[in-house]
Amino acid sequence: MPLARRLTLGDATALGLGSMIGAGVFSVWAPAVGVAGNGLLIALVIAAIVAYCNATASAQLAAVHPVAGGTYAYARAEIGPWWGFIAGWSFVIGKIASCAAMAMTFAAYAAPAGWQTPVAITAVGALATVNCLGVTRTALATRILVVCSLLGLAVVVAVGLGAASASTPSPLPDATAYGVLQGAGLLFFAFAGYARIATMGEEVVDPARTIPRAIALALGGAVVVYLLVAVTVVVTLGSDAALSSAPLADVLSSTGWAALTPVVRITAAAASLGALLALLTGIGRTTLAMAREKDLPSFLAKVDDRRQVPRRAEIMIAVIVVAIVLVADVRDAIGFSSFGVLLYYLIANAAAFRQRASARRYPRALQVVGALGCLLLVNTLPVLASIVGTAVVLIGVLYRAIRLRITS
C-alpha cells in the first residue's frame, strides 16, 4: 500500500527546519570555537556551501524520484542497487545514532541529575508513538517545536547582540586551515536535516515542485539562524565559548540576564525533541523503502492500514535507539553518526551527477563540489569513529551479499 500524500510545502519546510535547528545549535559552538578559533564564521560558511551542494543534489533527485527512501531509492535508480543499499544503510545506522544523541541531549537539559537515561527513553517512546499515529500529527508537532526553538534563540540573539557593545570577550585563537575544516565538519551536521524532506517524498503533495522549494527554504532559514547565533556567541563570549558546556546559557549570564537561563534550557529541550521527531520519521521511511526491496527484513515493509504509516519500522527503530541510549554517551553517538551521514551524501552527489540533461536542475559542478566536500569533511572525523563506521557498513554489505546468495 502506498503512503498518503498529505504534507504541504509548509509541513515539509517545518520538518526540515525541525531537523536542522536541533540540539546542535545549543552545544556545537564550544567544540567548533575550540578548533576553528577566529575562523569560526569561515567554517560555518564552508559547512553551508557543502550543505547547499548536497541539498541541490537531493532536490534534483527527489523531483524525479518522488518516493520514500531518499538517496537509497535515488541511488538504486541512478547508479545501481548496491550503491543504493550502501546509502540507505549508512543513513539508517547514522541517523539511529543521531536519534540517541538527540534523546540524550534532551534529557541533559530537561531531566534532574540521575534521571537522564529514563527521561531519554521516555522521550523516544513518546515520539515514536506520535509517529505511529500519522504523519500529519508529526508535521504539526514539529511545527510547534520549531516555533519554540526559534523564540528561545531569538531571546538569546537579541540579548547578546544588544549587550555586545558593552562586552569585552577574550580574543579568539588564531585559525589554522585544518582547524577551520574540523570546525566545518562539526557545523555541517547542523544543516543535514534537509534530507528528511527528501526521504518523505511519497507523502509530499506535488513532490516535483514542493520538495526542491522546501529544501531551499529550510536550508536558507537554518543558515540565517546559525549565522546570527554564531556572531552572538563570538561577540559576547569570545574564546571562553570553547570551555562552555552550555554556551547559549552563558551568553545570557555574561550579559547580566542569568534569570533568562531557564528559557535556554526549555528551548534546547524543545529543539532536541523536534530533531528527534523528524529523525525518527525519516529513518522509518528509509527503512520502509529498503524492506520493500528486501534489503532489510520484509516484515518491516508493512504500512498500517488505518494510519498509513510504517508502524513496524517505527517501533523497531525506537527499540534500537533505546538500546543505544542505555550503552553509549552523546560523543559516541555523534561520532558514529557523522561517518554514516557523510557517506550518504557522497552517494547522493554521485547519483545526481549521473542524471541525464532532461532531469538536470543544477549544474554538475555543484555535485562535484558536494562530493569533494563530503570526502574532505569525513577526513576530519576522529579515527575511531571512522573505523567503527567502516566496520558497520561492511557488516551491512556482508548481510546483503549473503541474502542475495541464499535467494539466487
Tab-separated table of C-alpha atoms in Angstrom:
chain	number	residue	atom	x	y	z
A	1	MET	CA	0.000	0.000	0.000
A	2	PRO	CA	1.417	3.444	-0.885
A	3	LEU	CA	1.802	6.168	1.703
A	4	ALA	CA	-0.698	9.046	1.652
A	5	ARG	CA	0.321	12.425	0.176
A	6	ARG	CA	-0.593	14.831	2.971
A	7	LEU	CA	2.449	17.052	3.543
A	8	THR	CA	2.237	20.608	2.192
A	9	LEU	CA	5.131	22.985	1.484
A	10	GLY	CA	4.802	24.387	4.998
A	11	ASP	CA	4.800	20.922	6.553
A	12	ALA	CA	7.873	19.792	4.600
A	13	THR	CA	9.765	23.017	5.393
A	14	ALA	CA	8.943	22.670	9.094
A	15	LEU	CA	10.208	19.080	9.116
A	16	GLY	CA	13.478	20.203	7.537
A	17	LEU	CA	13.911	23.086	9.965
A	18	GLY	CA	12.999	20.818	12.871
A	19	SER	CA	15.841	18.512	11.869
A	20	MET	CA	18.415	21.269	11.315
A	21	ILE	CA	17.609	23.590	14.204
A	22	GLY	CA	18.028	20.911	16.817
A	23	ALA	CA	20.277	20.299	19.770
A	24	GLY	CA	23.392	21.213	17.776
A	25	VAL	CA	22.703	24.943	17.922
A	26	PHE	CA	22.903	24.761	21.722
A	27	SER	CA	26.041	22.659	22.012
A	28	VAL	CA	28.165	22.801	18.850
A	29	TRP	CA	29.786	26.184	19.498
A	30	ALA	CA	32.168	25.022	22.195
A	31	PRO	CA	33.982	22.374	20.118
A	32	ALA	CA	33.699	24.484	16.946
A	33	VAL	CA	35.295	27.542	18.568
A	34	GLY	CA	37.926	25.287	20.139
A	35	VAL	CA	39.166	24.018	16.776
A	36	ALA	CA	38.306	26.869	14.378
A	37	GLY	CA	39.205	29.859	16.593
A	38	ASN	CA	38.698	33.160	14.793
A	39	GLY	CA	37.918	31.168	11.636
A	40	LEU	CA	34.557	30.093	13.075
A	41	LEU	CA	32.471	32.031	10.589
A	42	ILE	CA	34.612	30.739	7.711
A	43	ALA	CA	33.999	27.197	8.970
A	44	LEU	CA	30.275	27.921	9.094
A	45	VAL	CA	30.308	29.207	5.514
A	46	ILE	CA	32.196	26.094	4.323
A	47	ALA	CA	29.680	23.847	6.052
A	48	ALA	CA	26.798	25.805	4.498
A	49	ILE	CA	28.318	25.582	0.999
A	50	VAL	CA	28.771	21.808	1.252
A	51	ALA	CA	25.246	21.511	2.620
A	52	TYR	CA	23.867	23.609	-0.234
A	53	CYS	CA	25.590	21.451	-2.837
A	54	ASN	CA	24.224	18.348	-1.174
A	55	ALA	CA	20.773	19.941	-0.963
A	56	THR	CA	20.697	20.629	-4.698
A	57	ALA	CA	21.624	17.004	-5.358
A	58	SER	CA	18.827	15.797	-3.063
A	59	ALA	CA	16.310	18.217	-4.595
A	60	GLN	CA	17.187	17.231	-8.166
A	61	LEU	CA	16.898	13.550	-7.342
A	62	ALA	CA	13.690	13.932	-5.336
A	63	ALA	CA	11.965	15.792	-8.155
A	64	VAL	CA	12.487	12.813	-10.486
A	65	HIS	CA	12.012	10.060	-7.883
A	66	PRO	CA	9.191	11.227	-5.556
A	67	VAL	CA	9.173	8.069	-3.431
A	68	ALA	CA	10.021	7.187	0.157
A	69	GLY	CA	13.610	6.312	0.951
A	70	GLY	CA	15.668	9.322	-0.120
A	71	THR	CA	19.111	8.532	-1.565
A	72	TYR	CA	18.516	4.819	-1.056
A	73	ALA	CA	15.839	4.947	-3.759
A	74	TYR	CA	17.648	7.546	-5.888
A	75	ALA	CA	20.950	5.686	-5.990
A	76	ARG	CA	19.226	2.393	-6.811
A	77	ALA	CA	17.622	4.050	-9.818
A	78	GLU	CA	20.625	6.065	-10.998
A	79	ILE	CA	23.766	4.052	-10.207
A	80	GLY	CA	22.636	0.600	-9.105
A	81	PRO	CA	21.206	-1.427	-6.204
A	82	TRP	CA	24.483	-1.862	-4.345
A	83	TRP	CA	25.137	1.872	-4.137
A	84	GLY	CA	21.538	2.384	-3.077
A	85	PHE	CA	21.948	-0.164	-0.327
A	86	ILE	CA	25.146	1.431	0.988
A	87	ALA	CA	23.446	4.848	1.006
A	88	GLY	CA	20.346	3.554	2.761
A	89	TRP	CA	22.315	1.502	5.271
A	90	SER	CA	24.593	4.466	6.022
A	91	PHE	CA	21.580	6.704	6.532
A	92	VAL	CA	19.782	4.282	8.829
A	93	ILE	CA	22.748	3.486	11.069
A	94	GLY	CA	23.974	7.079	11.154
A	95	LYS	CA	20.621	8.611	11.926
A	96	ILE	CA	19.677	5.997	14.506
A	97	ALA	CA	22.821	7.091	16.347
A	98	SER	CA	21.720	10.716	15.881
A	99	CYS	CA	18.360	9.859	17.447
A	100	ALA	CA	20.132	8.538	20.508
A	101	ALA	CA	22.242	11.712	20.685
A	102	MET	CA	19.143	13.925	20.434
A	103	ALA	CA	17.356	11.945	23.130
A	104	MET	CA	20.338	12.201	25.467
A	105	THR	CA	20.724	15.924	24.772
A	106	PHE	CA	17.061	16.485	25.579
A	107	ALA	CA	17.460	14.633	28.846
A	108	ALA	CA	20.614	16.597	29.733
A	109	TYR	CA	18.629	19.842	29.567
A	110	ALA	CA	15.256	18.651	30.850
A	111	ALA	CA	15.964	15.956	33.439
A	112	PRO	CA	17.219	16.288	37.002
A	113	ALA	CA	20.544	14.704	37.891
A	114	GLY	CA	20.392	10.921	37.848
A	115	TRP	CA	17.249	10.786	35.720
A	116	GLN	CA	18.753	11.476	32.300
A	117	THR	CA	18.551	7.912	30.965
A	118	PRO	CA	14.910	7.207	31.960
A	119	VAL	CA	13.841	10.594	30.574
A	120	ALA	CA	15.691	9.978	27.296
A	121	ILE	CA	13.999	6.582	26.917
A	122	THR	CA	10.605	8.107	27.679
A	123	ALA	CA	11.140	10.768	25.018
A	124	VAL	CA	11.958	8.153	22.376
A	125	GLY	CA	8.863	6.136	23.274
A	126	ALA	CA	6.571	9.160	23.262
A	127	LEU	CA	7.725	10.486	19.892
A	128	ALA	CA	7.665	7.038	18.293
A	129	THR	CA	4.028	6.871	19.413
A	130	VAL	CA	3.335	10.245	17.761
A	131	ASN	CA	4.834	8.936	14.511
A	132	CYS	CA	2.681	5.827	14.682
A	133	LEU	CA	-0.461	7.994	14.917
A	134	GLY	CA	0.099	9.548	11.481
A	135	VAL	CA	2.388	11.861	9.527
A	136	THR	CA	0.152	14.946	9.768
A	137	ARG	CA	0.446	14.776	13.556
A	138	THR	CA	4.207	14.522	13.133
A	139	ALA	CA	4.256	17.675	10.982
A	140	LEU	CA	2.039	19.578	13.445
A	141	ALA	CA	4.159	18.579	16.435
A	142	THR	CA	7.338	19.530	14.567
A	143	ARG	CA	5.946	22.974	13.726
A	144	ILE	CA	5.168	23.631	17.388
A	145	LEU	CA	8.648	22.564	18.487
A	146	VAL	CA	10.353	24.630	15.749
A	147	VAL	CA	8.464	27.755	16.839
A	148	CYS	CA	9.512	27.182	20.461
A	149	SER	CA	13.141	26.761	19.413
A	150	LEU	CA	13.173	29.901	17.275
A	151	LEU	CA	11.589	32.003	20.015
A	152	GLY	CA	14.224	30.891	22.520
A	153	LEU	CA	17.054	31.544	20.077
A	154	ALA	CA	15.595	34.974	19.315
A	155	VAL	CA	15.833	35.841	23.016
A	156	VAL	CA	19.498	34.789	23.140
A	157	VAL	CA	20.398	36.706	19.968
A	158	ALA	CA	18.502	39.838	21.000
A	159	VAL	CA	20.060	39.932	24.472
A	160	GLY	CA	23.559	39.019	23.256
A	161	LEU	CA	23.734	41.464	20.354
A	162	GLY	CA	22.038	44.178	22.403
A	163	ALA	CA	24.762	43.953	25.044
A	164	ALA	CA	27.634	43.368	22.602
A	165	SER	CA	28.866	46.956	22.731
A	166	ALA	CA	29.451	46.643	26.483
A	167	SER	CA	31.065	43.194	26.296
A	168	THR	CA	34.823	42.591	26.374
A	169	PRO	CA	35.166	38.972	25.229
A	170	SER	CA	38.525	37.229	25.362
A	171	PRO	CA	40.147	37.148	21.903
A	172	LEU	CA	39.704	34.041	19.800
A	173	PRO	CA	42.798	31.958	18.988
A	174	ASP	CA	44.248	32.234	15.503
A	175	ALA	CA	42.734	29.869	12.984
A	176	THR	CA	44.566	27.124	11.113
A	177	ALA	CA	43.410	25.549	7.849
A	178	TYR	CA	42.918	22.143	9.464
A	179	GLY	CA	41.136	23.693	12.449
A	180	VAL	CA	38.701	25.505	10.177
A	181	LEU	CA	37.952	22.253	8.348
A	182	GLN	CA	37.402	20.476	11.649
A	183	GLY	CA	35.002	23.236	12.626
A	184	ALA	CA	33.204	22.890	9.305
A	185	GLY	CA	32.907	19.144	9.893
A	186	LEU	CA	31.248	19.778	13.232
A	187	LEU	CA	28.974	22.520	11.933
A	188	PHE	CA	27.932	20.603	8.815
A	189	PHE	CA	25.546	18.440	10.778
A	190	ALA	CA	23.545	21.485	11.729
A	191	PHE	CA	22.367	21.544	8.117
A	192	ALA	CA	21.840	17.837	7.487
A	193	GLY	CA	18.088	17.905	8.128
A	194	TYR	CA	17.051	18.743	4.577
A	195	ALA	CA	17.464	15.057	3.711
A	196	ARG	CA	14.477	14.347	5.938
A	197	ILE	CA	12.311	16.180	3.412
A	198	ALA	CA	13.563	14.047	0.537
A	199	THR	CA	13.120	10.769	2.412
A	200	MET	CA	9.397	11.559	2.753
A	201	GLY	CA	8.869	12.096	-0.984
A	202	GLU	CA	5.991	9.616	-1.116
A	203	GLU	CA	3.967	11.685	1.369
A	204	VAL	CA	4.538	15.184	-0.072
A	205	VAL	CA	1.856	16.897	-2.143
A	206	ASP	CA	3.153	17.718	-5.680
A	207	PRO	CA	6.673	16.470	-4.813
A	208	ALA	CA	8.412	17.648	-8.004
A	209	ARG	CA	7.551	21.231	-7.072
A	210	THR	CA	7.292	21.058	-3.281
A	211	ILE	CA	10.465	19.158	-2.330
A	212	PRO	CA	13.023	21.456	-4.032
A	213	ARG	CA	11.280	24.548	-2.637
A	214	ALA	CA	11.030	23.095	0.870
A	215	ILE	CA	14.709	22.114	0.890
A	216	ALA	CA	15.774	25.606	-0.227
A	217	LEU	CA	13.545	27.328	2.337
A	218	ALA	CA	14.594	25.092	5.226
A	219	LEU	CA	18.308	25.331	4.438
A	220	GLY	CA	18.167	29.096	3.930
A	221	GLY	CA	16.381	29.561	7.235
A	222	ALA	CA	18.902	27.393	9.068
A	223	VAL	CA	21.853	29.333	7.611
A	224	VAL	CA	20.408	32.635	8.808
A	225	VAL	CA	19.737	31.287	12.299
A	226	TYR	CA	23.209	29.770	12.665
A	227	LEU	CA	24.965	32.912	11.433
A	228	LEU	CA	23.071	35.042	13.947
A	229	VAL	CA	23.818	32.658	16.804
A	230	ALA	CA	27.498	32.320	15.796
A	231	VAL	CA	28.001	36.090	15.768
A	232	THR	CA	26.250	36.386	19.139
A	233	VAL	CA	28.497	33.768	20.743
A	234	VAL	CA	31.665	35.301	19.307
A	235	VAL	CA	30.948	38.904	20.333
A	236	THR	CA	29.817	38.029	23.861
A	237	LEU	CA	31.977	35.062	24.918
A	238	GLY	CA	34.986	35.049	22.593
A	239	SER	CA	37.389	32.211	23.300
A	240	ASP	CA	35.578	31.395	26.576
A	241	ALA	CA	32.924	29.706	24.435
A	242	ALA	CA	35.363	26.850	23.836
A	243	LEU	CA	35.238	25.964	27.538
A	244	SER	CA	31.472	26.177	27.938
A	245	SER	CA	29.161	23.181	28.104
A	246	ALA	CA	26.149	25.459	27.585
A	247	PRO	CA	27.391	28.458	25.572
A	248	LEU	CA	23.982	29.996	24.895
A	249	ALA	CA	23.127	29.951	28.573
A	250	ASP	CA	26.496	31.576	29.241
A	251	VAL	CA	25.658	34.309	26.716
A	252	LEU	CA	22.767	35.311	28.955
A	253	SER	CA	24.836	35.024	32.131
A	254	SER	CA	27.691	37.121	30.732
A	255	THR	CA	25.322	39.912	29.743
A	256	GLY	CA	23.556	40.108	33.113
A	257	TRP	CA	20.448	38.204	32.083
A	258	ALA	CA	21.034	34.976	34.022
A	259	ALA	CA	17.371	34.958	35.040
A	260	LEU	CA	16.533	34.011	31.447
A	261	THR	CA	18.729	30.881	31.517
A	262	PRO	CA	15.685	28.601	32.029
A	263	VAL	CA	14.427	29.880	28.673
A	264	VAL	CA	17.505	28.380	27.013
A	265	ARG	CA	17.017	25.059	28.780
A	266	ILE	CA	13.392	24.869	27.715
A	267	THR	CA	14.285	25.878	24.160
A	268	ALA	CA	17.123	23.358	23.958
A	269	ALA	CA	14.781	20.627	25.162
A	270	ALA	CA	12.191	21.613	22.550
A	271	ALA	CA	14.789	21.721	19.773
A	272	SER	CA	16.104	18.297	20.740
A	273	LEU	CA	12.602	16.863	20.640
A	274	GLY	CA	11.949	18.478	17.261
A	275	ALA	CA	15.111	16.996	15.785
A	276	LEU	CA	14.398	13.588	17.333
A	277	LEU	CA	10.854	13.542	15.965
A	278	ALA	CA	11.936	14.428	12.421
A	279	LEU	CA	14.817	11.937	12.552
A	280	LEU	CA	12.586	9.074	13.646
A	281	THR	CA	10.166	9.908	10.833
A	282	GLY	CA	12.840	9.973	8.107
A	283	ILE	CA	14.527	6.775	9.249
A	284	GLY	CA	11.189	4.987	9.265
A	285	ARG	CA	10.594	5.866	5.617
A	286	THR	CA	14.061	4.765	4.504
A	287	THR	CA	13.644	1.516	6.428
A	288	LEU	CA	10.279	1.006	4.691
A	289	ALA	CA	11.850	1.549	1.263
A	290	MET	CA	14.712	-0.862	1.998
A	291	ALA	CA	12.326	-3.503	3.326
A	292	ARG	CA	10.201	-3.222	0.181
A	293	GLU	CA	13.297	-4.168	-1.822
A	294	LYS	CA	14.177	-6.908	0.725
A	295	ASP	CA	17.412	-5.133	1.667
A	296	LEU	CA	16.011	-5.249	5.203
A	297	PRO	CA	13.623	-7.897	6.591
A	298	SER	CA	10.404	-7.759	4.544
A	299	PHE	CA	8.094	-7.679	7.585
A	300	LEU	CA	9.214	-4.040	8.046
A	301	ALA	CA	7.577	-3.129	4.715
A	302	LYS	CA	4.078	-3.259	6.204
A	303	VAL	CA	2.147	0.040	6.107
A	304	ASP	CA	-0.577	0.392	8.724
A	305	ASP	CA	-3.987	0.181	7.016
A	306	ARG	CA	-5.616	2.847	9.179
A	307	ARG	CA	-2.863	5.405	9.807
A	308	GLN	CA	-0.924	4.753	6.598
A	309	VAL	CA	2.456	4.866	8.357
A	310	PRO	CA	5.224	2.205	8.541
A	311	ARG	CA	4.420	1.309	12.139
A	312	ARG	CA	6.583	-1.802	12.390
A	313	ALA	CA	9.626	0.103	11.153
A	314	GLU	CA	8.956	2.951	13.580
A	315	ILE	CA	8.714	0.572	16.551
A	316	MET	CA	11.871	-1.347	15.600
A	317	ILE	CA	13.865	1.878	15.237
A	318	ALA	CA	12.660	3.144	18.601
A	319	VAL	CA	13.777	-0.085	20.274
A	320	ILE	CA	17.281	0.200	18.759
A	321	VAL	CA	17.565	3.862	19.777
A	322	VAL	CA	16.647	2.956	23.353
A	323	ALA	CA	19.342	0.264	23.353
A	324	ILE	CA	21.967	2.813	22.241
A	325	VAL	CA	20.850	5.249	24.943
A	326	LEU	CA	21.426	2.518	27.513
A	327	VAL	CA	25.002	1.705	26.436
A	328	ALA	CA	26.533	4.827	24.821
A	329	ASP	CA	27.109	8.511	25.525
A	330	VAL	CA	26.473	11.585	23.392
A	331	ARG	CA	30.006	11.830	21.988
A	332	ASP	CA	29.991	8.178	20.893
A	333	ALA	CA	26.637	8.610	19.178
A	334	ILE	CA	27.615	11.795	17.328
A	335	GLY	CA	30.953	10.416	16.132
A	336	PHE	CA	29.344	7.265	14.774
A	337	SER	CA	26.550	9.251	13.126
A	338	SER	CA	28.909	11.623	11.322
A	339	PHE	CA	30.525	8.888	9.264
A	340	GLY	CA	27.229	7.497	8.011
A	341	VAL	CA	25.773	10.886	7.110
A	342	LEU	CA	28.755	11.993	5.040
A	343	LEU	CA	28.870	8.686	3.159
A	344	TYR	CA	25.152	9.025	2.460
A	345	TYR	CA	25.585	12.475	0.914
A	346	LEU	CA	28.636	11.397	-1.053
A	347	ILE	CA	26.487	8.804	-2.804
A	348	ALA	CA	23.666	11.341	-3.262
A	349	ASN	CA	26.025	13.617	-5.173
A	350	ALA	CA	27.245	10.711	-7.306
A	351	ALA	CA	23.666	9.731	-8.161
A	352	ALA	CA	22.706	13.309	-9.072
A	353	PHE	CA	25.850	13.638	-11.194
A	354	ARG	CA	24.715	10.628	-13.261
A	355	GLN	CA	21.289	12.095	-14.078
A	356	ARG	CA	20.569	12.988	-17.688
A	357	ALA	CA	20.159	16.509	-19.031
A	358	SER	CA	16.354	16.247	-19.053
A	359	ALA	CA	16.324	15.792	-15.265
A	360	ARG	CA	19.039	18.342	-14.502
A	361	ARG	CA	18.047	21.349	-12.422
A	362	TYR	CA	21.521	22.359	-11.240
A	363	PRO	CA	24.982	22.265	-12.879
A	364	ARG	CA	27.085	19.145	-12.350
A	365	ALA	CA	29.800	21.308	-10.776
A	366	LEU	CA	27.673	21.569	-7.630
A	367	GLN	CA	27.623	17.791	-7.276
A	368	VAL	CA	31.399	17.646	-7.736
A	369	VAL	CA	31.894	20.265	-5.016
A	370	GLY	CA	29.434	18.455	-2.761
A	371	ALA	CA	31.158	15.092	-3.170
A	372	LEU	CA	34.623	16.545	-2.603
A	373	GLY	CA	33.321	18.417	0.413
A	374	CYS	CA	31.963	15.208	1.934
A	375	LEU	CA	35.293	13.452	1.374
A	376	LEU	CA	37.180	16.368	2.903
A	377	LEU	CA	34.986	16.659	5.981
A	378	VAL	CA	34.868	12.913	6.653
A	379	ASN	CA	38.647	13.006	6.993
A	380	THR	CA	38.344	15.423	9.903
A	381	LEU	CA	36.436	12.832	11.953
A	382	PRO	CA	38.095	11.007	14.844
A	383	VAL	CA	39.892	7.867	13.711
A	384	LEU	CA	37.822	5.622	15.979
A	385	ALA	CA	34.560	6.939	14.535
A	386	SER	CA	35.777	6.202	11.006
A	387	ILE	CA	36.920	2.682	11.944
A	388	VAL	CA	33.638	1.799	13.656
A	389	GLY	CA	31.623	3.356	10.842
A	390	THR	CA	33.530	1.410	8.195
A	391	ALA	CA	33.062	-1.823	10.150
A	392	VAL	CA	29.295	-1.378	10.440
A	393	VAL	CA	28.958	-0.505	6.746
A	394	LEU	CA	30.898	-3.668	5.856
A	395	ILE	CA	28.603	-5.726	8.096
A	396	GLY	CA	25.639	-4.393	6.115
A	397	VAL	CA	27.343	-5.212	2.816
A	398	LEU	CA	28.074	-8.751	4.045
A	399	TYR	CA	24.420	-9.188	5.105
A	400	ARG	CA	23.171	-8.187	1.657
A	401	ALA	CA	25.717	-10.398	-0.107
A	402	ILE	CA	24.658	-13.427	1.950
A	403	ARG	CA	20.979	-12.662	1.390
A	404	LEU	CA	21.487	-12.405	-2.381
A	405	ARG	CA	23.481	-15.655	-2.390
A	406	ILE	CA	20.760	-17.503	-0.483
A	407	THR	CA	17.899	-16.233	-2.646
A	408	SER	CA	19.687	-16.585	-6.005
